[in-house]
Amino acid sequence: MSTIEVGLPDGRTLEVTTGITVLEVAEQIGAGLARAALAGRIAGSLVDLRQPLAESCALEIVTTRDPEGGDVIRHSAEHVMADAVKRLFPDAQVDAGRSDHSEKFQYDFRTANPFSPDDLEAIEAEMKKILKEKSDFSREVVSREEARQIFAELGEQLKVERLADIPDGVEITLFRHGQFVDLCRGPHVRNVKQIGAMKLLEAAGAYLRGDESNEMLQRIYGTAFASKDELKAHLERIEEAKTRDHRVIGKQLGLFFLSAETVGSGLAMWLPKGAVLRRELGTFLEEQLAKRGYQPVITPHIGRVELYETSGHYPYYADSQYPPVSVGDGEEQYLLKPMNCPHHIQIYAHEKRSYRDLPLRLAEFGTCYRYEKSGELNGLTRVRALTVDDAHIFCTPEHVEAEFTSVLEFVQFVLSTFAFEDVRISLSARDPDDDKYAGDPALWDQAEATLARVLDNLGLDYVHEVGEAAFYGPKVDFHVTDVIGRAWQLGTAQLDYVLPERFGLEYTGADGQLHRPVMIHRAPFGSFERFIGILIEHFAGDFPLWLAPVQVAILPITDRHHDYAAKVAGALLAAGLRAFVDDRSEKLNYKIREAELQKIPIMCVVGDQEEEAGTVSPRVRRAGEHRAEALAVDAFVEDLTGRVARREV
């Protein structure tokens, strides 16, 4: 019987029989670890406890101490929820669950009627009964025909249709607990009792496969944790998140709006205050880009379809692109650009390049268009028109490590500027078994090794995520945690040997010969829309002074103080600060309340005393001060301009 070696996190190596499961390895390590085990992790990817090991590998056992342990618990609770629905509503058909279980789970169902609040209460009660049954999860590998027959006999036509989504040659697995079975890749907990606490959150309509041209299904959302305390803390965060919803705050502060009826779904309209916020963010980035040797470019919003066929974006992303537009006699077709990189490549290729011209760093705040499914749109964080803070670096192979190091340091600087201090970094690599990745596998291995080396040299902790790379190259992603503990994926940097090859890019080397450049794609924000949506919620709309659309409100006590208020505002405006005078015929307390609701960082109430002394008495929101010491107007202006210049948070 053949054996393999399994490397453990403590440096030990176990020699085990080929085909041993992850759980059996955990049992060899220790009985306590096996009882606590939720899943395994191999090469950065979660694997099921029942997964047999066919070759030597490094293995970690995932428990509730690992952040990913919660993902496994929620994925397992998802199946328990579907089981409960089938027990209470036998005619319901089960569609697909959720791929991201970092915070919640969901299932879509074909039912005769929408789920009511009473139905959710009954389903949750049934779930608790199922947990008390303490059923083990089992994993089965079946043929496509076996899976089709099982779900056809169960009347699960939606599952039969989902089988077609699984590519030929990919292993088909089923997971069972009790009498419930589902088509799933896992991983799942060993026993349902490991789901410590769960809560159903809401029910809503959802189009089949997220396509509004399809029928409406019923979706149930829920969440689950290892303990009641964790669930309680999470539910409290949900309530806090509701108060920070960027869609609500954006409307309250007059930043943006979305109108599916008049403009189109997922297309943000920026109001004056929102435009100021975008401008300040853009100015911040432009200053940093200039310091780092980036050159600005501007490219069109459309391009010939052939351009994106060469790059691979079309038809690779065909499902999430606007359809091509035919012009003239129909022989020419244009596409709203899905990415900026093919356009930047054309700028590189516009003239002959020498090694002396490299690295060439091209930057653009370029708007791209993606026809996201309507069910996936979410305020600013998922839109159909997104302005990417994009840049592409064309360099020699010898430049790659230094340039990528600089890019990662830049992203770290940007995130720290906005007080994102809890940052998780992932190195996203290709899955060798997936044929979606373009280019030479040897170059992929070289690129992934380079990124790992850069991260190691910078002393950065990171996780390896197999199968999450872009189709043209591996990438480093930055995941930030906001002030209420929610994780968001923001900045990204990608190393690309593929597109230069596809477009035949060249430069003349020091040896006089033609060589192929390497590309680095990077976007510290990701997109202005998503970044602003996250920023609104991170600060709850209470932006630091330098970012606030309105920085100072001057509040005259009576009409006779209007002239002095205008004088103070004039001094602020002349210094480049954003100020206004609230000269409405309203009571002072009303004006103060309005400024508070608009989250204006500083209010200055001016009356006889201030006018006679030529001072202001600023009330600073973020410092929690009711009223600060009086300052001369010049000193006040100087203090504010200094704070803005330093971009204090």
mmCIF file of N, CA and C in Angstrom, residues 11-118:
data_model
loop_
_atom_site.group_PDB
_atom_site.id
_atom_site.type_symbol
_atom_site.label_atom_id
_atom_site.label_comp_id
_atom_site.label_asym_id
_atom_site.label_seq_id
_atom_site.Cartn_x
_atom_site.Cartn_y
_atom_site.Cartn_z
ATOM 1 N N GLY A 11 5.873 21.815 11.923
ATOM 2 C CA GLY A 11 7.111 21.345 11.307
ATOM 3 C C GLY A 11 7.237 19.839 11.223
ATOM 4 N N ARG A 12 6.364 19.123 11.921
ATOM 5 C CA ARG A 12 6.416 17.658 11.867
ATOM 6 C C ARG A 12 5.892 17.149 10.526
ATOM 7 N N THR A 13 6.269 15.936 10.193
ATOM 8 C CA THR A 13 5.781 15.271 8.985
ATOM 9 C C THR A 13 5.241 13.901 9.364
ATOM 10 N N LEU A 14 4.031 13.610 8.895
ATOM 11 C CA LEU A 14 3.436 12.291 9.128
ATOM 12 C C LEU A 14 3.494 11.475 7.841
ATOM 13 N N GLU A 15 3.919 10.228 7.955
ATOM 14 C CA GLU A 15 3.836 9.316 6.820
ATOM 15 C C GLU A 15 2.549 8.529 6.964
ATOM 16 N N VAL A 16 1.648 8.690 5.989
ATOM 17 C CA VAL A 16 0.314 8.100 6.102
ATOM 18 C C VAL A 16 -0.020 7.343 4.821
ATOM 19 N N THR A 17 -1.057 6.550 4.895
ATOM 20 C CA THR A 17 -1.498 5.770 3.741
ATOM 21 C C THR A 17 -2.202 6.663 2.727
ATOM 22 N N THR A 18 -1.899 6.481 1.472
ATOM 23 C CA THR A 18 -2.573 7.227 0.414
ATOM 24 C C THR A 18 -4.082 6.995 0.494
ATOM 25 N N GLY A 19 -4.856 8.068 0.400
ATOM 26 C CA GLY A 19 -6.305 7.960 0.491
ATOM 27 C C GLY A 19 -6.848 8.247 1.871
ATOM 28 N N ILE A 20 -5.972 8.489 2.839
ATOM 29 C CA ILE A 20 -6.424 8.840 4.184
ATOM 30 C C ILE A 20 -7.188 10.158 4.121
ATOM 31 N N THR A 21 -8.206 10.311 4.949
ATOM 32 C CA THR A 21 -8.986 11.545 4.928
ATOM 33 C C THR A 21 -8.365 12.585 5.852
ATOM 34 N N VAL A 22 -8.782 13.838 5.669
ATOM 35 C CA VAL A 22 -8.310 14.929 6.524
ATOM 36 C C VAL A 22 -8.671 14.645 7.978
ATOM 37 N N LEU A 23 -9.884 14.156 8.216
ATOM 38 C CA LEU A 23 -10.307 13.854 9.587
ATOM 39 C C LEU A 23 -9.445 12.761 10.200
ATOM 40 N N GLU A 24 -9.090 11.757 9.420
ATOM 41 C CA GLU A 24 -8.254 10.674 9.944
ATOM 42 C C GLU A 24 -6.853 11.179 10.295
ATOM 43 N N VAL A 25 -6.348 12.152 9.524
ATOM 44 C CA VAL A 25 -5.068 12.762 9.888
ATOM 45 C C VAL A 25 -5.211 13.494 11.219
ATOM 46 N N ALA A 26 -6.315 14.245 11.383
ATOM 47 C CA ALA A 26 -6.555 14.957 12.640
ATOM 48 C C ALA A 26 -6.615 13.985 13.814
ATOM 49 N N GLU A 27 -7.219 12.813 13.605
ATOM 50 C CA GLU A 27 -7.308 11.813 14.672
ATOM 51 C C GLU A 27 -5.930 11.288 15.051
ATOM 52 N N GLN A 28 -5.040 11.164 14.056
ATOM 53 C CA GLN A 28 -3.679 10.718 14.359
ATOM 54 C C GLN A 28 -2.924 11.771 15.158
ATOM 55 N N ILE A 29 -3.215 13.042 14.888
ATOM 56 C CA ILE A 29 -2.546 14.116 15.623
ATOM 57 C C ILE A 29 -3.027 14.150 17.064
ATOM 58 N N GLY A 30 -4.344 14.013 17.263
ATOM 59 C CA GLY A 30 -4.875 14.039 18.620
ATOM 60 C C GLY A 30 -6.383 13.967 18.625
ATOM 61 N N ALA A 31 -6.955 13.283 19.609
ATOM 62 C CA ALA A 31 -8.410 13.112 19.689
ATOM 63 C C ALA A 31 -9.112 14.449 19.881
ATOM 64 N N GLY A 32 -8.514 15.339 20.683
ATOM 65 C CA GLY A 32 -9.119 16.646 20.927
ATOM 66 C C GLY A 32 -9.199 17.475 19.663
ATOM 67 N N LEU A 33 -8.132 17.435 18.864
ATOM 68 C CA LEU A 33 -8.132 18.175 17.611
ATOM 69 C C LEU A 33 -9.180 17.616 16.662
ATOM 70 N N ALA A 34 -9.323 16.314 16.616
ATOM 71 C CA ALA A 34 -10.313 15.692 15.733
ATOM 72 C C ALA A 34 -11.730 16.113 16.126
ATOM 73 N N ARG A 35 -11.989 16.196 17.443
ATOM 74 C CA ARG A 35 -13.327 16.613 17.882
ATOM 75 C C ARG A 35 -13.604 18.065 17.499
ATOM 76 N N ALA A 36 -12.552 18.899 17.520
ATOM 77 C CA ALA A 36 -12.727 20.326 17.220
ATOM 78 C C ALA A 36 -12.653 20.630 15.740
ATOM 79 N N ALA A 37 -12.213 19.668 14.934
ATOM 80 C CA ALA A 37 -11.966 19.918 13.514
ATOM 81 C C ALA A 37 -13.248 20.276 12.769
ATOM 82 N N LEU A 38 -13.122 21.288 11.912
ATOM 83 C CA LEU A 38 -14.228 21.703 11.051
ATOM 84 C C LEU A 38 -13.913 21.465 9.578
ATOM 85 N N ALA A 39 -12.636 21.570 9.212
ATOM 86 C CA ALA A 39 -12.210 21.402 7.823
ATOM 87 C C ALA A 39 -10.693 21.309 7.814
ATOM 88 N N GLY A 40 -10.127 21.196 6.632
ATOM 89 C CA GLY A 40 -8.686 21.252 6.465
ATOM 90 C C GLY A 40 -8.325 22.388 5.530
ATOM 91 N N ARG A 41 -7.043 22.726 5.509
ATOM 92 C CA ARG A 41 -6.562 23.743 4.577
ATOM 93 C C ARG A 41 -5.307 23.214 3.891
ATOM 94 N N ILE A 42 -5.356 23.147 2.561
ATOM 95 C CA ILE A 42 -4.214 22.694 1.767
ATOM 96 C C ILE A 42 -3.914 23.770 0.728
ATOM 97 N N ALA A 43 -2.688 24.232 0.707
ATOM 98 C CA ALA A 43 -2.260 25.267 -0.257
ATOM 99 C C ALA A 43 -3.192 26.466 -0.231
ATOM 100 N N GLY A 44 -3.637 26.842 0.972
ATOM 101 C CA GLY A 44 -4.464 28.025 1.124
ATOM 102 C C GLY A 44 -5.941 27.815 0.891
ATOM 103 N N SER A 45 -6.352 26.640 0.448
ATOM 104 C CA SER A 45 -7.758 26.378 0.149
ATOM 105 C C SER A 45 -8.367 25.444 1.182
ATOM 106 N N LEU A 46 -9.623 25.709 1.541
ATOM 107 C CA LEU A 46 -10.333 24.840 2.468
ATOM 108 C C LEU A 46 -10.710 23.530 1.776
ATOM 109 N N VAL A 47 -10.572 22.441 2.500
ATOM 110 C CA VAL A 47 -10.984 21.133 1.998
ATOM 111 C C VAL A 47 -11.823 20.455 3.069
ATOM 112 N N ASP A 48 -12.687 19.568 2.633
ATOM 113 C CA ASP A 48 -13.589 18.897 3.557
ATOM 114 C C ASP A 48 -12.855 17.874 4.410
ATOM 115 N N LEU A 49 -13.376 17.632 5.613
ATOM 116 C CA LEU A 49 -12.783 16.651 6.521
ATOM 117 C C LEU A 49 -12.763 15.256 5.920
ATOM 118 N N ARG A 50 -13.734 14.987 5.046
ATOM 119 C CA ARG A 50 -13.834 13.649 4.452
ATOM 120 C C ARG A 50 -13.048 13.534 3.145
ATOM 121 N N GLN A 51 -12.313 14.596 2.792
ATOM 122 C CA GLN A 51 -11.528 14.610 1.557
ATOM 123 C C GLN A 51 -10.366 13.627 1.657
ATOM 124 N N PRO A 52 -10.261 12.658 0.750
ATOM 125 C CA PRO A 52 -9.107 11.756 0.760
ATOM 126 C C PRO A 52 -7.876 12.459 0.183
ATOM 127 N N LEU A 53 -6.718 12.176 0.749
ATOM 128 C CA LEU A 53 -5.473 12.792 0.297
ATOM 129 C C LEU A 53 -4.775 11.843 -0.665
ATOM 130 N N ALA A 54 -4.560 12.313 -1.899
ATOM 131 C CA ALA A 54 -3.982 11.448 -2.925
ATOM 132 C C ALA A 54 -2.485 11.656 -3.096
ATOM 133 N N GLU A 55 -1.958 12.761 -2.560
ATOM 134 C CA GLU A 55 -0.532 13.040 -2.722
ATOM 135 C C GLU A 55 -0.009 13.787 -1.512
ATOM 136 N N SER A 56 1.303 13.836 -1.395
ATOM 137 C CA SER A 56 1.920 14.530 -0.261
ATOM 138 C C SER A 56 1.536 16.004 -0.283
ATOM 139 N N CYS A 57 1.366 16.571 0.915
ATOM 140 C CA CYS A 57 0.930 17.965 0.995
ATOM 141 C C CYS A 57 1.226 18.515 2.386
ATOM 142 N N ALA A 58 1.093 19.851 2.506
ATOM 143 C CA ALA A 58 1.115 20.508 3.810
ATOM 144 C C ALA A 58 -0.332 20.726 4.217
ATOM 145 N N LEU A 59 -0.680 20.290 5.413
ATOM 146 C CA LEU A 59 -2.078 20.301 5.855
ATOM 147 C C LEU A 59 -2.226 21.032 7.185
ATOM 148 N N GLU A 60 -3.239 21.895 7.253
ATOM 149 C CA GLU A 60 -3.630 22.523 8.514
ATOM 150 C C GLU A 60 -5.046 22.073 8.851
ATOM 151 N N ILE A 61 -5.306 21.838 10.107
ATOM 152 C CA ILE A 61 -6.655 21.493 10.560
ATOM 153 C C ILE A 61 -7.343 22.771 11.018
ATOM 154 N N VAL A 62 -8.490 23.063 10.428
ATOM 155 C CA VAL A 62 -9.235 24.287 10.732
ATOM 156 C C VAL A 62 -10.232 24.004 11.851
ATOM 157 N N THR A 63 -10.202 24.856 12.887
ATOM 158 C CA THR A 63 -11.147 24.756 14.001
ATOM 159 C C THR A 63 -11.843 26.106 14.172
ATOM 160 N N THR A 64 -12.612 26.240 15.232
ATOM 161 C CA THR A 64 -13.305 27.508 15.478
ATOM 162 C C THR A 64 -12.336 28.637 15.786
ATOM 163 N N ARG A 65 -11.075 28.315 16.070
ATOM 164 C CA ARG A 65 -10.084 29.363 16.316
ATOM 165 C C ARG A 65 -9.662 30.064 15.033
ATOM 166 N N ASP A 66 -9.927 29.425 13.891
ATOM 167 C CA ASP A 66 -9.560 30.007 12.603
ATOM 168 C C ASP A 66 -10.732 30.811 12.050
ATOM 169 N N PRO A 67 -10.456 31.984 11.440
ATOM 170 C CA PRO A 67 -11.547 32.768 10.845
ATOM 171 C C PRO A 67 -12.367 31.967 9.832
ATOM 172 N N GLU A 68 -11.678 31.086 9.071
ATOM 173 C CA GLU A 68 -12.397 30.296 8.070
ATOM 174 C C GLU A 68 -13.324 29.264 8.701
ATOM 175 N N GLY A 69 -13.118 28.987 9.988
ATOM 176 C CA GLY A 69 -14.002 28.039 10.651
ATOM 177 C C GLY A 69 -15.442 28.506 10.635
ATOM 178 N N GLY A 70 -15.635 29.807 10.779
ATOM 179 C CA GLY A 70 -16.985 30.357 10.718
ATOM 180 C C GLY A 70 -17.616 30.167 9.356
ATOM 181 N N ASP A 71 -16.803 30.270 8.295
ATOM 182 C CA ASP A 71 -17.324 30.048 6.944
ATOM 183 C C ASP A 71 -17.879 28.627 6.810
ATOM 184 N N VAL A 72 -17.150 27.660 7.366
ATOM 185 C CA VAL A 72 -17.581 26.258 7.270
ATOM 186 C C VAL A 72 -18.872 26.048 8.063
ATOM 187 N N ILE A 73 -18.958 26.667 9.229
ATOM 188 C CA ILE A 73 -20.170 26.552 10.048
ATOM 189 C C ILE A 73 -21.373 27.133 9.310
ATOM 190 N N ARG A 74 -21.186 28.311 8.714
ATOM 191 C CA ARG A 74 -22.309 28.932 8.002
ATOM 192 C C ARG A 74 -22.705 28.134 6.762
ATOM 193 N N HIS A 75 -21.717 27.595 6.055
ATOM 194 C CA HIS A 75 -22.033 26.761 4.894
ATOM 195 C C HIS A 75 -22.834 25.531 5.327
ATOM 196 N N SER A 76 -22.472 24.975 6.448
ATOM 197 C CA SER A 76 -23.186 23.791 6.943
ATOM 198 C C SER A 76 -24.587 24.161 7.410
ATOM 199 N N ALA A 77 -24.722 25.316 8.062
ATOM 200 C CA ALA A 77 -26.047 25.778 8.497
ATOM 201 C C ALA A 77 -26.951 26.039 7.295
ATOM 202 N N GLU A 78 -26.347 26.416 6.185
ATOM 203 C CA GLU A 78 -27.090 26.623 4.946
ATOM 204 C C GLU A 78 -27.829 25.344 4.566
ATOM 205 N N HIS A 79 -27.133 24.215 4.660
ATOM 206 C CA HIS A 79 -27.761 22.928 4.333
ATOM 207 C C HIS A 79 -28.844 22.569 5.351
ATOM 208 N N VAL A 80 -28.591 22.883 6.605
ATOM 209 C CA VAL A 80 -29.604 22.610 7.634
ATOM 210 C C VAL A 80 -30.861 23.428 7.355
ATOM 211 N N MET A 81 -30.674 24.665 6.923
ATOM 212 C CA MET A 81 -31.822 25.510 6.601
ATOM 213 C C MET A 81 -32.623 24.929 5.429
ATOM 214 N N ALA A 82 -31.930 24.482 4.385
ATOM 215 C CA ALA A 82 -32.630 23.882 3.248
ATOM 216 C C ALA A 82 -33.364 22.609 3.675
ATOM 217 N N ASP A 83 -32.741 21.842 4.553
ATOM 218 C CA ASP A 83 -33.374 20.639 5.094
ATOM 219 C C ASP A 83 -34.668 21.008 5.810
ATOM 220 N N ALA A 84 -34.616 22.064 6.627
ATOM 221 C CA ALA A 84 -35.806 22.492 7.372
ATOM 222 C C ALA A 84 -36.913 22.945 6.429
ATOM 223 N N VAL A 85 -36.547 23.670 5.374
ATOM 224 C CA VAL A 85 -37.557 24.119 4.407
ATOM 225 C C VAL A 85 -38.224 22.919 3.742
ATOM 226 N N LYS A 86 -37.428 21.926 3.355
ATOM 227 C CA LYS A 86 -37.998 20.752 2.696
ATOM 228 C C LYS A 86 -38.904 19.962 3.632
ATOM 229 N N ARG A 87 -38.577 19.941 4.924
ATOM 230 C CA ARG A 87 -39.433 19.217 5.871
ATOM 231 C C ARG A 87 -40.778 19.923 6.035
ATOM 232 N N LEU A 88 -40.739 21.262 6.034
ATOM 233 C CA LEU A 88 -41.972 22.025 6.251
ATOM 234 C C LEU A 88 -42.725 22.296 4.961
ATOM 235 N N PHE A 89 -41.995 22.387 3.848
ATOM 236 C CA PHE A 89 -42.604 22.685 2.543
ATOM 237 C C PHE A 89 -42.082 21.660 1.535
ATOM 238 N N PRO A 90 -42.603 20.445 1.566
ATOM 239 C CA PRO A 90 -42.062 19.349 0.742
ATOM 240 C C PRO A 90 -42.055 19.642 -0.754
ATOM 241 N N ASP A 91 -42.951 20.509 -1.229
ATOM 242 C CA ASP A 91 -43.021 20.794 -2.655
ATOM 243 C C ASP A 91 -42.008 21.846 -3.100
ATOM 244 N N ALA A 92 -41.341 22.467 -2.155
ATOM 245 C CA ALA A 92 -40.354 23.486 -2.516
ATOM 246 C C ALA A 92 -39.162 22.831 -3.213
ATOM 247 N N GLN A 93 -38.662 23.475 -4.247
ATOM 248 C CA GLN A 93 -37.449 23.003 -4.919
ATOM 249 C C GLN A 93 -36.262 23.852 -4.465
ATOM 250 N N VAL A 94 -35.155 23.190 -4.241
ATOM 251 C CA VAL A 94 -33.950 23.861 -3.742
ATOM 252 C C VAL A 94 -33.058 24.227 -4.924
ATOM 253 N N ASP A 95 -32.697 25.499 -5.000
ATOM 254 C CA ASP A 95 -31.752 25.920 -6.031
ATOM 255 C C ASP A 95 -30.356 26.016 -5.415
ATOM 256 N N ALA A 96 -29.648 27.056 -5.668
ATOM 257 C CA ALA A 96 -28.251 27.162 -5.234
ATOM 258 C C ALA A 96 -28.124 27.920 -3.923
ATOM 259 N N GLY A 97 -27.036 27.619 -3.218
ATOM 260 C CA GLY A 97 -26.699 28.346 -2.011
ATOM 261 C C GLY A 97 -25.759 29.496 -2.330
ATOM 262 N N ARG A 98 -24.986 29.899 -1.350
ATOM 263 C CA ARG A 98 -24.106 31.063 -1.450
ATOM 264 C C ARG A 98 -22.659 30.596 -1.570
ATOM 265 N N SER A 99 -21.844 31.320 -2.354
ATOM 266 C CA SER A 99 -20.436 30.953 -2.472
ATOM 267 C C SER A 99 -19.584 31.609 -1.396
ATOM 268 N N ASP A 100 -19.989 32.801 -0.937
ATOM 269 C CA ASP A 100 -19.251 33.531 0.089
ATOM 270 C C ASP A 100 -19.970 33.383 1.424
ATOM 271 N N HIS A 101 -19.341 32.677 2.362
ATOM 272 C CA HIS A 101 -19.967 32.435 3.665
ATOM 273 C C HIS A 101 -19.248 33.193 4.782
ATOM 274 N N SER A 102 -18.614 34.301 4.421
ATOM 275 C CA SER A 102 -17.846 35.040 5.422
ATOM 276 C C SER A 102 -18.734 35.686 6.475
ATOM 277 N N GLU A 103 -19.993 35.995 6.127
ATOM 278 C CA GLU A 103 -20.880 36.627 7.101
ATOM 279 C C GLU A 103 -22.239 35.951 7.202
ATOM 280 N N LYS A 104 -22.708 35.355 6.098
ATOM 281 C CA LYS A 104 -24.056 34.799 6.133
ATOM 282 C C LYS A 104 -24.175 33.636 5.153
ATOM 283 N N PHE A 105 -25.334 33.020 5.170
ATOM 284 C CA PHE A 105 -25.637 31.967 4.206
ATOM 285 C C PHE A 105 -26.974 32.282 3.564
ATOM 286 N N GLN A 106 -27.285 31.578 2.484
ATOM 287 C CA GLN A 106 -28.560 31.789 1.801
ATOM 288 C C GLN A 106 -28.862 30.593 0.920
ATOM 289 N N TYR A 107 -30.126 30.418 0.629
ATOM 290 C CA TYR A 107 -30.579 29.460 -0.373
ATOM 291 C C TYR A 107 -31.728 30.087 -1.138
ATOM 292 N N ASP A 108 -31.837 29.735 -2.407
ATOM 293 C CA ASP A 108 -32.981 30.136 -3.212
ATOM 294 C C ASP A 108 -33.890 28.924 -3.391
ATOM 295 N N PHE A 109 -35.204 29.187 -3.345
ATOM 296 C CA PHE A 109 -36.195 28.114 -3.445
ATOM 297 C C PHE A 109 -37.258 28.483 -4.466
ATOM 298 N N ARG A 110 -37.722 27.470 -5.188
ATOM 299 C CA ARG A 110 -38.911 27.636 -6.035
ATOM 300 C C ARG A 110 -40.110 27.205 -5.201
ATOM 301 N N THR A 111 -40.960 28.151 -4.884
ATOM 302 C CA THR A 111 -42.126 27.866 -4.041
ATOM 303 C C THR A 111 -43.367 28.508 -4.646
ATOM 304 N N ALA A 112 -44.507 28.026 -4.209
ATOM 305 C CA ALA A 112 -45.770 28.570 -4.720
ATOM 306 C C ALA A 112 -46.024 29.967 -4.180
ATOM 307 N N ASN A 113 -45.587 30.228 -2.931
ATOM 308 C CA ASN A 113 -45.853 31.516 -2.288
ATOM 309 C C ASN A 113 -44.594 32.037 -1.613
ATOM 310 N N PRO A 114 -44.483 33.351 -1.479
ATOM 311 C CA PRO A 114 -43.338 33.922 -0.756
ATOM 312 C C PRO A 114 -43.344 33.460 0.700
ATOM 313 N N PHE A 115 -42.152 33.415 1.289
ATOM 314 C CA PHE A 115 -42.045 33.064 2.705
ATOM 315 C C PHE A 115 -42.458 34.265 3.553
ATOM 316 N N SER A 116 -43.293 34.011 4.543
ATOM 317 C CA SER A 116 -43.757 35.063 5.451
ATOM 318 C C SER A 116 -42.870 35.089 6.698
ATOM 319 N N PRO A 117 -42.969 36.146 7.513
ATOM 320 C CA PRO A 117 -42.228 36.158 8.789
ATOM 321 C C PRO A 117 -42.555 34.951 9.657
ATOM 322 N N ASP A 118 -43.821 34.520 9.651
ATOM 323 C CA ASP A 118 -44.188 33.330 10.426
ATOM 324 C C ASP A 118 -43.496 32.087 9.875
#
